[in-house]
Amino acid sequence: MTIDNDDILNSILASLDRVKYISPEDIPNIDLYMDQVTTFIDSRLQSSARYPGEDKILTKTMINNYAKNDLLPPPMKKKYSREHVMLLVFIYYYKGILSINDIQTLLKPITERYFQNGQAYDMEAIYREAFGMEDKMLQSMKADIEEKFKVAQEAFQGAPQEDTDFLHMFAFICLLGFDVYLKKLMIEKMIDELAAETQGRKKAPKNEGGEA
């Protein structure tokens, strides 16, 4: 089996450069109907889909389910604001690795404190900060991927020659998969702690003249 692993690495690194988040400046300053929201997000995030042109980034059913599961505040007169769009972008990136309940636990404090709060530090400020950090991390992520590729190329030294290319790719996938697995565990651990803390605050008795 002949596989050009160098081409695979170059393709992966190039694909990272194509992953672009929707900047706040690109989001319309007017409220949008649901059809307009799905069309806008599909057009801006289609390049990150596995099968661009075929995969649907966002559908009406998805939006309705997000609202039903309390991930998304209800629209005003069937229209969605810029902050709704920002939340939908967060949900899009999270849904590939987290359950609906986990996303709800993570985003609920954000929507409660910053969604249309009328303050200077609002949902847009949160959105800018979060995606700004990710953009800064891109180069270090590339370096990490290249290091994993190098380790994978040194694996399976005693394997049959005709299987070496495939096994090197398999090793590379294993390393990337293990990385995702560990990070997913860490994220779930933090979300569980957040959920426990939130639940603890709800159960804490009110101080009515004495200590709680």
CSV table of C-alpha atoms in Angstrom, one decimal:
chain,number,residue,atom,x,y,z
A,1,MET,CA,0.0,0.0,0.0
A,2,THR,CA,1.6,3.3,-1.2
A,3,ILE,CA,0.6,6.4,0.7
A,4,ASP,CA,2.4,9.7,0.4
A,5,ASN,CA,2.4,10.8,4.1
A,6,ASP,CA,4.2,14.0,3.3
A,7,ASP,CA,1.3,15.0,1.1
A,8,ILE,CA,-1.1,14.2,3.8
A,9,LEU,CA,0.8,16.4,6.3
A,10,ASN,CA,1.0,19.3,3.9
A,11,SER,CA,-2.7,18.9,3.2
A,12,ILE,CA,-3.6,19.0,6.9
A,13,LEU,CA,-1.4,22.1,7.6
A,14,ALA,CA,-2.9,23.8,4.6
A,15,SER,CA,-6.4,23.0,5.7
A,16,LEU,CA,-5.8,24.7,9.1
A,17,ASP,CA,-5.1,27.9,7.2
A,18,ARG,CA,-8.6,27.6,5.7
A,19,VAL,CA,-10.3,27.4,9.1
A,20,LYS,CA,-11.7,30.9,9.5
A,21,TYR,CA,-14.1,31.9,12.2
A,22,ILE,CA,-16.8,34.5,11.4
A,23,SER,CA,-15.5,37.9,12.6
A,24,PRO,CA,-18.0,40.2,14.3
A,25,GLU,CA,-17.6,42.7,11.5
A,26,ASP,CA,-18.9,40.1,9.1
A,27,ILE,CA,-22.1,39.5,11.0
A,28,PRO,CA,-25.0,41.7,9.7
A,29,ASN,CA,-26.0,44.6,12.0
A,30,ILE,CA,-29.7,43.8,11.5
A,31,ASP,CA,-31.8,41.0,12.9
A,32,LEU,CA,-32.2,38.0,10.6
A,33,TYR,CA,-35.0,35.5,10.0
A,34,MET,CA,-34.1,31.9,10.4
A,35,ASP,CA,-33.6,31.3,6.7
A,36,GLN,CA,-31.2,34.2,6.5
A,37,VAL,CA,-29.3,32.9,9.6
A,38,THR,CA,-28.8,29.4,8.1
A,39,THR,CA,-27.7,30.9,4.7
A,40,PHE,CA,-25.3,33.3,6.3
A,41,ILE,CA,-23.6,30.7,8.5
A,42,ASP,CA,-23.5,28.1,5.8
A,43,SER,CA,-21.8,30.5,3.4
A,44,ARG,CA,-19.2,31.5,6.0
A,45,LEU,CA,-18.3,28.1,7.5
A,46,GLN,CA,-18.7,25.8,4.5
A,47,SER,CA,-15.0,25.7,3.9
A,48,SER,CA,-14.5,23.9,7.3
A,49,ALA,CA,-17.0,21.2,6.4
A,50,ARG,CA,-15.7,17.7,5.6
A,51,TYR,CA,-17.6,17.7,2.3
A,52,PRO,CA,-17.9,21.4,1.3
A,53,GLY,CA,-21.0,21.9,-0.9
A,54,GLU,CA,-22.7,18.8,0.5
A,55,ASP,CA,-22.7,19.1,4.3
A,56,LYS,CA,-25.2,21.4,5.9
A,57,ILE,CA,-23.6,23.5,8.5
A,58,LEU,CA,-26.8,24.7,10.1
A,59,THR,CA,-30.5,23.9,9.5
A,60,LYS,CA,-33.8,25.1,10.8
A,61,THR,CA,-34.2,21.9,12.7
A,62,MET,CA,-30.9,22.4,14.4
A,63,ILE,CA,-31.7,25.9,15.5
A,64,ASN,CA,-35.1,24.8,16.9
A,65,ASN,CA,-33.4,22.0,18.8
A,66,TYR,CA,-30.9,24.4,20.3
A,67,ALA,CA,-33.6,26.7,21.5
A,68,LYS,CA,-35.6,23.7,22.8
A,69,ASN,CA,-32.6,22.5,24.8
A,70,ASP,CA,-32.0,26.0,26.2
A,71,LEU,CA,-28.7,26.5,24.3
A,72,LEU,CA,-30.1,29.5,22.5
A,73,PRO,CA,-32.3,32.3,23.8
A,74,PRO,CA,-35.6,32.7,21.9
A,75,PRO,CA,-35.7,35.1,18.9
A,76,MET,CA,-37.6,38.3,19.1
A,77,LYS,CA,-40.5,38.3,16.7
A,78,LYS,CA,-39.0,35.4,14.8
A,79,LYS,CA,-35.8,37.3,14.2
A,80,TYR,CA,-32.3,36.5,15.4
A,81,SER,CA,-29.7,39.1,16.6
A,82,ARG,CA,-26.0,39.3,16.0
A,83,GLU,CA,-25.5,37.7,19.4
A,84,HIS,CA,-27.7,34.8,18.4
A,85,VAL,CA,-25.4,34.2,15.4
A,86,MET,CA,-22.3,34.3,17.7
A,87,LEU,CA,-23.8,31.7,20.0
A,88,LEU,CA,-24.6,29.5,17.0
A,89,VAL,CA,-21.0,29.7,15.9
A,90,PHE,CA,-19.9,28.5,19.4
A,91,ILE,CA,-22.4,25.7,19.2
A,92,TYR,CA,-21.2,24.6,15.8
A,93,TYR,CA,-17.6,24.1,17.0
A,94,TYR,CA,-18.6,22.4,20.2
A,95,LYS,CA,-21.2,20.0,18.9
A,96,GLY,CA,-18.5,17.8,17.3
A,97,ILE,CA,-17.0,16.9,20.6
A,98,LEU,CA,-19.6,17.7,23.3
A,99,SER,CA,-23.1,16.5,24.2
A,100,ILE,CA,-26.0,18.9,24.0
A,101,ASN,CA,-26.1,18.9,27.9
A,102,ASP,CA,-22.4,19.7,28.1
A,103,ILE,CA,-22.8,22.6,25.7
A,104,GLN,CA,-25.8,23.9,27.6
A,105,THR,CA,-23.8,23.8,30.9
A,106,LEU,CA,-21.0,25.7,29.3
A,107,LEU,CA,-22.9,28.3,27.5
A,108,LYS,CA,-25.7,29.0,30.0
A,109,PRO,CA,-23.5,31.2,32.3
A,110,ILE,CA,-22.4,33.1,29.2
A,111,THR,CA,-25.9,33.8,27.9
A,112,GLU,CA,-27.2,34.7,31.4
A,113,ARG,CA,-24.4,37.3,32.0
A,114,TYR,CA,-23.5,38.6,28.6
A,115,PHE,CA,-26.3,38.0,26.1
A,116,GLN,CA,-27.9,41.4,25.3
A,117,ASN,CA,-26.8,42.7,28.7
A,118,GLY,CA,-26.5,46.3,27.5
A,119,GLN,CA,-23.0,46.6,28.9
A,120,ALA,CA,-19.7,47.4,27.3
A,121,TYR,CA,-18.4,43.9,28.1
A,122,ASP,CA,-21.1,41.9,26.2
A,123,MET,CA,-21.5,38.8,24.1
A,124,GLU,CA,-19.4,40.3,21.3
A,125,ALA,CA,-16.5,40.9,23.7
A,126,ILE,CA,-16.7,37.3,24.8
A,127,TYR,CA,-16.8,36.1,21.2
A,128,ARG,CA,-13.8,38.3,20.1
A,129,GLU,CA,-11.7,37.2,23.1
A,130,ALA,CA,-12.4,33.5,22.6
A,131,PHE,CA,-11.7,33.3,18.9
A,132,GLY,CA,-8.8,35.7,19.1
A,133,MET,CA,-7.1,33.3,21.4
A,134,GLU,CA,-7.6,30.4,19.0
A,135,ASP,CA,-6.2,32.4,16.1
A,136,LYS,CA,-3.0,33.1,18.1
A,137,MET,CA,-2.6,29.4,18.9
A,138,LEU,CA,-2.7,28.3,15.3
A,139,GLN,CA,1.1,28.3,14.7
A,140,SER,CA,1.8,26.3,17.9
A,141,MET,CA,-0.8,23.8,16.9
A,142,LYS,CA,0.9,23.4,13.5
A,143,ALA,CA,4.2,22.8,15.3
A,144,ASP,CA,2.6,20.2,17.5
A,145,ILE,CA,1.1,18.4,14.5
A,146,GLU,CA,4.5,18.3,12.8
A,147,GLU,CA,6.1,16.8,15.9
A,148,LYS,CA,3.4,14.1,16.0
A,149,PHE,CA,4.0,13.4,12.4
A,150,LYS,CA,7.7,13.0,13.0
A,151,VAL,CA,7.1,10.6,15.8
A,152,ALA,CA,4.7,8.6,13.7
A,153,GLN,CA,7.3,8.3,10.8
A,154,GLU,CA,9.7,6.7,13.3
A,155,ALA,CA,7.2,4.0,14.4
A,156,PHE,CA,6.8,0.4,13.2
A,157,GLN,CA,10.5,0.0,12.4
A,158,GLY,CA,10.2,-3.8,12.1
A,159,ALA,CA,7.1,-3.8,9.9
A,160,PRO,CA,7.0,-5.2,6.4
A,161,GLN,CA,8.3,-2.6,3.9
A,162,GLU,CA,5.1,-2.8,1.8
A,163,ASP,CA,3.0,-1.8,4.8
A,164,THR,CA,5.2,1.0,6.2
A,165,ASP,CA,3.4,3.9,4.6
A,166,PHE,CA,0.0,2.8,5.8
A,167,LEU,CA,1.3,2.0,9.3
A,168,HIS,CA,3.0,5.4,9.6
A,169,MET,CA,-0.3,7.0,8.7
A,170,PHE,CA,-2.1,4.8,11.2
A,171,ALA,CA,0.4,5.8,13.9
A,172,PHE,CA,-0.2,9.5,13.0
A,173,ILE,CA,-3.9,9.1,13.3
A,174,CYS,CA,-3.4,7.2,16.7
A,175,LEU,CA,-1.4,10.1,18.0
A,176,LEU,CA,-3.9,12.7,16.9
A,177,GLY,CA,-6.8,10.6,18.2
A,178,PHE,CA,-5.1,10.2,21.6
A,179,ASP,CA,-4.6,13.9,21.8
A,180,VAL,CA,-8.3,14.5,21.0
A,181,TYR,CA,-9.3,11.8,23.5
A,182,LEU,CA,-7.3,13.3,26.4
A,183,LYS,CA,-8.4,16.9,25.7
A,184,LYS,CA,-12.0,15.8,25.5
A,185,LEU,CA,-11.6,14.1,28.9
A,186,MET,CA,-10.2,17.4,30.3
A,187,ILE,CA,-13.0,19.4,28.8
A,188,GLU,CA,-15.7,17.1,30.2
A,189,LYS,CA,-14.0,17.2,33.6
A,190,MET,CA,-14.1,21.0,33.7
A,191,ILE,CA,-17.7,21.0,32.5
A,192,ASP,CA,-18.7,18.5,35.2
A,193,GLU,CA,-17.1,20.7,37.9
A,194,LEU,CA,-18.9,23.7,36.4
A,195,ALA,CA,-22.2,21.8,36.5
A,196,ALA,CA,-21.6,20.8,40.1
A,197,GLU,CA,-20.7,24.3,41.2
A,198,THR,CA,-23.8,25.7,39.5
A,199,GLN,CA,-26.0,23.0,41.1
A,200,GLY,CA,-24.5,23.8,44.5
A,201,ARG,CA,-25.3,27.4,44.2
A,202,LYS,CA,-28.9,26.6,43.3
A,203,LYS,CA,-29.3,24.3,46.4
A,204,ALA,CA,-27.5,26.7,48.8
A,205,PRO,CA,-30.1,28.0,51.3
A,206,LYS,CA,-30.7,31.8,51.4
A,207,ASN,CA,-29.3,33.7,54.3
A,208,GLU,CA,-32.2,35.0,56.2
A,209,GLY,CA,-30.7,36.8,59.1
A,210,GLY,CA,-28.2,34.0,60.0
A,211,GLU,CA,-25.5,32.0,58.4
A,212,ALA,CA,-26.4,29.9,55.4
